[in-house]
Coordinates of C-alpha atoms and ligand atoms in Angstrom, one line a residue:
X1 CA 0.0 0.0 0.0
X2 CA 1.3 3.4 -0.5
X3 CA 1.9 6.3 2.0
X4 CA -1.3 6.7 3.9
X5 CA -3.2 10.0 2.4
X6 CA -5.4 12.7 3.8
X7 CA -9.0 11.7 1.9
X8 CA -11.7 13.6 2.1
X9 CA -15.1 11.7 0.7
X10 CA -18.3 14.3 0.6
X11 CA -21.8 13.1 0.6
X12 CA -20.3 10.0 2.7
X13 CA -23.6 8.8 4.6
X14 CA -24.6 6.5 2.1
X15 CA -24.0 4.8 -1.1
X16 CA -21.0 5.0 -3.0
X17 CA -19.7 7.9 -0.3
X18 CA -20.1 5.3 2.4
X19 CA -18.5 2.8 0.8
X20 CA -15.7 4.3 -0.3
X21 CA -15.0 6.2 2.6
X22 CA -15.3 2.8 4.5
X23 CA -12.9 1.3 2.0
X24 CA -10.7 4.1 2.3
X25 CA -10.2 4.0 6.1
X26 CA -10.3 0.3 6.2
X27 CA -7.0 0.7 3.7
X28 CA -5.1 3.1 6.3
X29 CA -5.9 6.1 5.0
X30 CA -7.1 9.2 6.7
X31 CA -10.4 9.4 5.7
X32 CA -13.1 12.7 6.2
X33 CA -16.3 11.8 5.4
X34 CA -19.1 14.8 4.8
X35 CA -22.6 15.1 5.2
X36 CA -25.3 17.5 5.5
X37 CA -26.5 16.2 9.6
X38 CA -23.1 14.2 10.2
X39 CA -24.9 13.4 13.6
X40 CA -26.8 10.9 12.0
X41 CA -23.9 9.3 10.8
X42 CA -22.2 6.0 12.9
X43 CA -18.8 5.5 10.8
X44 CA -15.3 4.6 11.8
X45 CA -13.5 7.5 10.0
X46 CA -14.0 11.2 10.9
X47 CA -16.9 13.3 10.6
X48 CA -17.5 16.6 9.0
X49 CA -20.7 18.9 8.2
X50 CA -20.8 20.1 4.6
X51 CA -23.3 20.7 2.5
X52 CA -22.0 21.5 -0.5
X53 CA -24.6 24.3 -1.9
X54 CA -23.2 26.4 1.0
X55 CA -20.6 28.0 0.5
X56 CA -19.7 28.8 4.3
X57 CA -20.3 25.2 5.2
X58 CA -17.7 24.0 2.6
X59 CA -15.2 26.6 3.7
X60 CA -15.7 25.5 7.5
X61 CA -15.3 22.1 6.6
X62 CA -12.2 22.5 4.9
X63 CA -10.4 24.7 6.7
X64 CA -11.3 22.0 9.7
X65 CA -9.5 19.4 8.2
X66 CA -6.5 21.8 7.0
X67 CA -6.0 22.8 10.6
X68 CA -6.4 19.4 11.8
X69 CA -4.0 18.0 9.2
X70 CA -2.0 20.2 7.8
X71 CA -3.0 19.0 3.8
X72 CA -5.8 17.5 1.8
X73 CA -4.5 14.8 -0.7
X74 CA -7.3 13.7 -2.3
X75 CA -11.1 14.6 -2.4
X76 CA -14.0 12.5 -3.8
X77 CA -16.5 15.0 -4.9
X78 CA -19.5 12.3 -4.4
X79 CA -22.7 14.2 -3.1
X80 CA -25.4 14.8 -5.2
X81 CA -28.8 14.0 -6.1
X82 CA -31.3 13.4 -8.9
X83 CA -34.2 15.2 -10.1
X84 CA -36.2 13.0 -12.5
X85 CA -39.4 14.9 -14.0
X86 CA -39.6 15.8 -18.4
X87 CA -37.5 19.2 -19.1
X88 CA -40.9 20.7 -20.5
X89 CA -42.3 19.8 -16.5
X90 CA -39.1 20.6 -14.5
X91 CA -39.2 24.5 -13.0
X92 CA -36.4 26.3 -13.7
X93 CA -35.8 26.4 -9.9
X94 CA -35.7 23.0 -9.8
X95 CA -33.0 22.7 -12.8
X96 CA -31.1 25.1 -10.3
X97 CA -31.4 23.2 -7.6
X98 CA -30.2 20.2 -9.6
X99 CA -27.0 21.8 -10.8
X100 CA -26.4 23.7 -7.7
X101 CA -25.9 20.2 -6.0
X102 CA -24.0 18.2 -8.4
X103 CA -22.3 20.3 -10.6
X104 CA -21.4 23.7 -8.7
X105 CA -21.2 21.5 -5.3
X106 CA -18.2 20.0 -6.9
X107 CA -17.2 23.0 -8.3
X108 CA -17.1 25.1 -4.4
X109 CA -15.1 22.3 -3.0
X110 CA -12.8 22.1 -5.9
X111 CA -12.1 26.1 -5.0
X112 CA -12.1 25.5 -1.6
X113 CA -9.2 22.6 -1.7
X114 CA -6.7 23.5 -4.6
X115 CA -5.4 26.5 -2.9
X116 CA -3.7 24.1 -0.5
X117 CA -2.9 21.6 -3.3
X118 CA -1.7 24.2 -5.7
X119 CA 0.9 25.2 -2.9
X120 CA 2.1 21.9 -2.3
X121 CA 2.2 21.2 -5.6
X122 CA 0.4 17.8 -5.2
X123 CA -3.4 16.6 -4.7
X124 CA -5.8 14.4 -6.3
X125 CA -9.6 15.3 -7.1
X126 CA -11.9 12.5 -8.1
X127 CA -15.5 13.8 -9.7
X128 CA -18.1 11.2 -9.6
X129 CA -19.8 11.5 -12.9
X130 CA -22.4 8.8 -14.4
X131 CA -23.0 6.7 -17.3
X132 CA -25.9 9.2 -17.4
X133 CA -23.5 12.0 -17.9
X134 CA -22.1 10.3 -21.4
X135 CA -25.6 8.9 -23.0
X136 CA -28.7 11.3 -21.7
X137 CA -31.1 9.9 -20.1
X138 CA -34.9 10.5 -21.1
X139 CA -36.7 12.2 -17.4
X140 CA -33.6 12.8 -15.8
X141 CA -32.4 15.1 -18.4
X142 CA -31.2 18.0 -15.7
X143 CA -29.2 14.7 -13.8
X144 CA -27.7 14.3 -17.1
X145 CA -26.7 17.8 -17.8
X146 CA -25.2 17.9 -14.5
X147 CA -23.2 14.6 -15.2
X148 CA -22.6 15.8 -18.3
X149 CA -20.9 19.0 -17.4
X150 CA -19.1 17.4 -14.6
X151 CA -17.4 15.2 -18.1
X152 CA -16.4 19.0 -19.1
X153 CA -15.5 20.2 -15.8
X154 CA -13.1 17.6 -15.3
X155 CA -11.6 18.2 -18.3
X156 CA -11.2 21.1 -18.0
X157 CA -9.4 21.6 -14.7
X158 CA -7.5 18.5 -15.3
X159 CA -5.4 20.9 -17.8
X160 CA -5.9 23.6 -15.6
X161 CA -4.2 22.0 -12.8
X162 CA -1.4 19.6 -14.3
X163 CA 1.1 22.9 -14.1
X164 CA 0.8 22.8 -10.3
X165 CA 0.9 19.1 -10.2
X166 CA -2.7 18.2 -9.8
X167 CA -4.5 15.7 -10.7
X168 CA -8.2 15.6 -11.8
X169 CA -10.4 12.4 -12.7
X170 CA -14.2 11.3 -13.7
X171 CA -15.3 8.2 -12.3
X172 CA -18.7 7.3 -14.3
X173 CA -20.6 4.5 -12.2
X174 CA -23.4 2.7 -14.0
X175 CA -26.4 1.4 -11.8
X176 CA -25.4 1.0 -8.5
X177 CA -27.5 -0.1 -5.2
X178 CA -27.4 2.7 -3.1
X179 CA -30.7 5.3 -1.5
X180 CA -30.7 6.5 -4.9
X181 CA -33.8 5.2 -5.2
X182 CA -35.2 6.6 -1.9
X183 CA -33.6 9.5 -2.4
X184 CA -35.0 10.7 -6.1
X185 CA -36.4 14.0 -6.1
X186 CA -39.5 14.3 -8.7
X187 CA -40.2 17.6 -10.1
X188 CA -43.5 18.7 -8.9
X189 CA -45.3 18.8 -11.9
X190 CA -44.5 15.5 -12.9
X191 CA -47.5 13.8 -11.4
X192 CA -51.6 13.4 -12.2
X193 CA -51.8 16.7 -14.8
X194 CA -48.4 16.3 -17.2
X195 CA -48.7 14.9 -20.6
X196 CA -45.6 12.8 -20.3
X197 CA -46.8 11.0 -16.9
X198 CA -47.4 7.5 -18.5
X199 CA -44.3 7.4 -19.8
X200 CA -42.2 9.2 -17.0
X201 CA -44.0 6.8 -14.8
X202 CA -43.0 3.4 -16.9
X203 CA -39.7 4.8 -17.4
X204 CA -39.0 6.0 -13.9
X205 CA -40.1 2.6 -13.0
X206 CA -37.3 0.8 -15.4
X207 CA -34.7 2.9 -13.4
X208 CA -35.7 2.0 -9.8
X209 CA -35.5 -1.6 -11.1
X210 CA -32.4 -1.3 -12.7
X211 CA -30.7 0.8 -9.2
X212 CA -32.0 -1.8 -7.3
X213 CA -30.4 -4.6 -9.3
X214 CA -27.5 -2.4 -9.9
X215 CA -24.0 -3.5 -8.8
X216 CA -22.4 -3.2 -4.9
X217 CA -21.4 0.1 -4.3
X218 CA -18.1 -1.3 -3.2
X219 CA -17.5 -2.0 -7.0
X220 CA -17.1 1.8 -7.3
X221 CA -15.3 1.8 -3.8
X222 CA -12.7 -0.5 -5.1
X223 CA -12.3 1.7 -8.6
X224 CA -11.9 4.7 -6.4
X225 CA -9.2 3.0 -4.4
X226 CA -6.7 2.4 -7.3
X227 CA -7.1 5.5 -8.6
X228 CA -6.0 6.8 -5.3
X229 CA -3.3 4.8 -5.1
X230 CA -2.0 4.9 -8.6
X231 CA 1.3 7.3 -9.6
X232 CA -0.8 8.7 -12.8
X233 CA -4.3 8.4 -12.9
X234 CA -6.2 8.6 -16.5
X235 CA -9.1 11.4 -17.3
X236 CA -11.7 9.1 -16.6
X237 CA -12.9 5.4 -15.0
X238 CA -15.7 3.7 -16.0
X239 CA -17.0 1.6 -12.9
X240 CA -20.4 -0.9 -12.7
X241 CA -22.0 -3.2 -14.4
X242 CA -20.3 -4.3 -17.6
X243 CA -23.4 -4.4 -20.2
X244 CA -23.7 -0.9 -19.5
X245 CA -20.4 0.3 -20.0
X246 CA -20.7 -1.7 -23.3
X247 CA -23.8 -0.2 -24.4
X248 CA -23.4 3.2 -23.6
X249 CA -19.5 2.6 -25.3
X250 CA -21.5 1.6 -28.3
X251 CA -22.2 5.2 -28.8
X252 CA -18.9 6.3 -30.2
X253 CA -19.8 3.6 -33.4
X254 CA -22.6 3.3 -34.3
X255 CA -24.8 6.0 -36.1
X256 CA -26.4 8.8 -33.5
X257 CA -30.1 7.6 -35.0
X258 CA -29.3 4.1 -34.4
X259 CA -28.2 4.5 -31.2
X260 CA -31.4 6.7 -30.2
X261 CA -33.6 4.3 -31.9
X262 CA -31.8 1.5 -29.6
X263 CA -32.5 3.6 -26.2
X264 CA -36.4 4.8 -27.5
X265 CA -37.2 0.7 -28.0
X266 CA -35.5 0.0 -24.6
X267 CA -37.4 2.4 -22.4
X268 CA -40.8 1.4 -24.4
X269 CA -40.8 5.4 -25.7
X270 CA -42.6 6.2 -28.9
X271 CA -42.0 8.4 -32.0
X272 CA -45.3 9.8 -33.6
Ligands
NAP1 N1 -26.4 5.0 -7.5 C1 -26.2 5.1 -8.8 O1 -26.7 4.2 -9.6 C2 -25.3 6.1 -9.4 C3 -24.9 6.0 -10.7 C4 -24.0 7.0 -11.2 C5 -23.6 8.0 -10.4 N2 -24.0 8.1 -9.2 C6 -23.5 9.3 -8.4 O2 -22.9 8.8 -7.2 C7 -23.0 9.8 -6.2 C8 -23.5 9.2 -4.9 O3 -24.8 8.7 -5.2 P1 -25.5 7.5 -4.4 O4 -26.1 6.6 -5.4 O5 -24.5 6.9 -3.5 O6 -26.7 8.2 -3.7 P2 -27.2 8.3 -2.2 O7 -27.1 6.9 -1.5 O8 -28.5 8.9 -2.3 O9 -26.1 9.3 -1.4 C9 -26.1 10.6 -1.7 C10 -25.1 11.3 -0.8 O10 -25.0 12.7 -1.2 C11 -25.1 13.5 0.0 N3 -25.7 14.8 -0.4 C12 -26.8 15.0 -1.1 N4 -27.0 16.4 -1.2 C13 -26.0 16.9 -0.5 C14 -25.6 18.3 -0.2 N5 -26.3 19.3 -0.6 N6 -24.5 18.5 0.6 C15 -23.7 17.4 1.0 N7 -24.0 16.1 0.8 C16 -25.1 15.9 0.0 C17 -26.0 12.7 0.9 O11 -25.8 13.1 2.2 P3 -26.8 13.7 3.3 O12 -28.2 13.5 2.7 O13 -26.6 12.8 4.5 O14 -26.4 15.1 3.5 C18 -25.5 11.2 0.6 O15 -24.4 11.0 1.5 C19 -23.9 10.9 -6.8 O16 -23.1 11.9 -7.3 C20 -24.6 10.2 -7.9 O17 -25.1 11.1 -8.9 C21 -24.9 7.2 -8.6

């Protein structure tokens, strides 16, 4: 194993966070895990309070763990949520909210951290993306933007970074068993009174089954752990079950109408 590292794992309470933050400590490292209410949390490794669409909280949190450790090494930017609902019935408050989690969450912890990093010319940060964020995903289309622009992000600062030797990675999970399910926000005009509620409803439905029968979160725990523990970490990761890393790889070849046609027939959607 290499040199113990000062981890910090946000949105660490359940899921993929949990596990890898359990993973993490259970390896030797110094792990922070972050949550919203970290008083509800019973974990081995240490607790903070962040909530990463408060800009205050993640400051408090990080300079926390500075002062208590004198460097970050690596952060997992985990947390987030997702909204499922049609575009045409999501509120533009709701797309915000949606954003304001996954992709600008990342983005105040990001500034919050690479000060420190950028002076010690070393760090690590891991951005978990999603499958959803390379092929989007019909009623989650703001989760897919998000994921998306966290491919960009990434990108992005990875070139940004490399100068001050800093390291930036996506880790795209496919389905994996977590709260996801529990946790879905729906937009609020989704229900009885939208025109796309049969289908949202059926295809909604296909997701919960396929989270449910998704792979251990500890699949992504393990990914995460190698990356961390690697000298030179590539751009991005796939991590999850292996038909859907081949399907949604199957987008780069075949034509853009073939592969749409593919996903319409697989969530049952129509064309008039
Ligand atoms: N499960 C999947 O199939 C899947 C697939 C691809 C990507 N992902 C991504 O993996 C990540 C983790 O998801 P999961 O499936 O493990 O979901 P989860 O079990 O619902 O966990 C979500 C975590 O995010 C935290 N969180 C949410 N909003 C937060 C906020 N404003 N500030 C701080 N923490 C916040 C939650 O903590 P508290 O509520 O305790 O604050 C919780 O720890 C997400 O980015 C998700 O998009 C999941």
């Amino acid at each position: 194993m290499t040199a113990p590292k000062v981890i910090l794992v946000t949105g660490a309470s359940s899921g993929i966070g949990r596990a890898c933050a359990d993973l993490l400590h259970a390896r030797g490292h110094l792990v922070y895990g972050a949550n919203r209410d970290p008083a509800r949390v019973d974990a081995p490794w240490r607790k903070l309070a962040m909530d990463v669409t408060d800009e205050a909280s993640v400051a408090r949190a990080i300079e926390t763990l500075i002062a208590e450790q004198g460097r970050i090494d690596v952060v997992v930017n985990n947390a987030g949520l997702v909204l499922a609902g049609a575009i045409e019935d999501t509120s533009l408050d709701e797309a915000k909210s949606q954003l304001d989690t996954n992709l600008f969450g990342a983005m105040r912890v990001c500034k919050a951290v690479l000060p420190s990093m950028r002076a010690r010319g070393a760090g690590l940060i891991i951005n978990i993306g999603s499958l959803a964020g390379l092929v989007g995903l019909p009623f989650q289309g703001l989760y897919s933007a998000s994921k998306f622009a966290i491919e960009g992000f990434t990108e992005a600062l990875r070139l940004e970074v490399a100068a001050f030797g800093v390291e930036a990675v996506v880790v795209e999970p496919g389905d994996i068993a977590t709260s996801v399910v529990e946790n879905r926000v729906r937009a609020a005009a989704s229900g009885e009174g939208s025109a796309y509620r049969d289908a949202f409803r059926a295809v909604v439905a296909t997701y919960e089954k396929e989270e449910r029968a998704g792979a251990a979160p500890t699949v992504v725990a393990r990914r995460i752990l190698a990356i961390v523990e690697t000298s030179r970490p590539a751009p991005r990761y796939a991590a999850g079950p292996f038909a859907q890393r081949l399907l949604t790889g199957l987008k780069a070849f075949v034509p853009a109408k073939t592969f749409e046609w593919g996903l319409m027939l697989y969530y049952g959607l129509k064309r008039r």
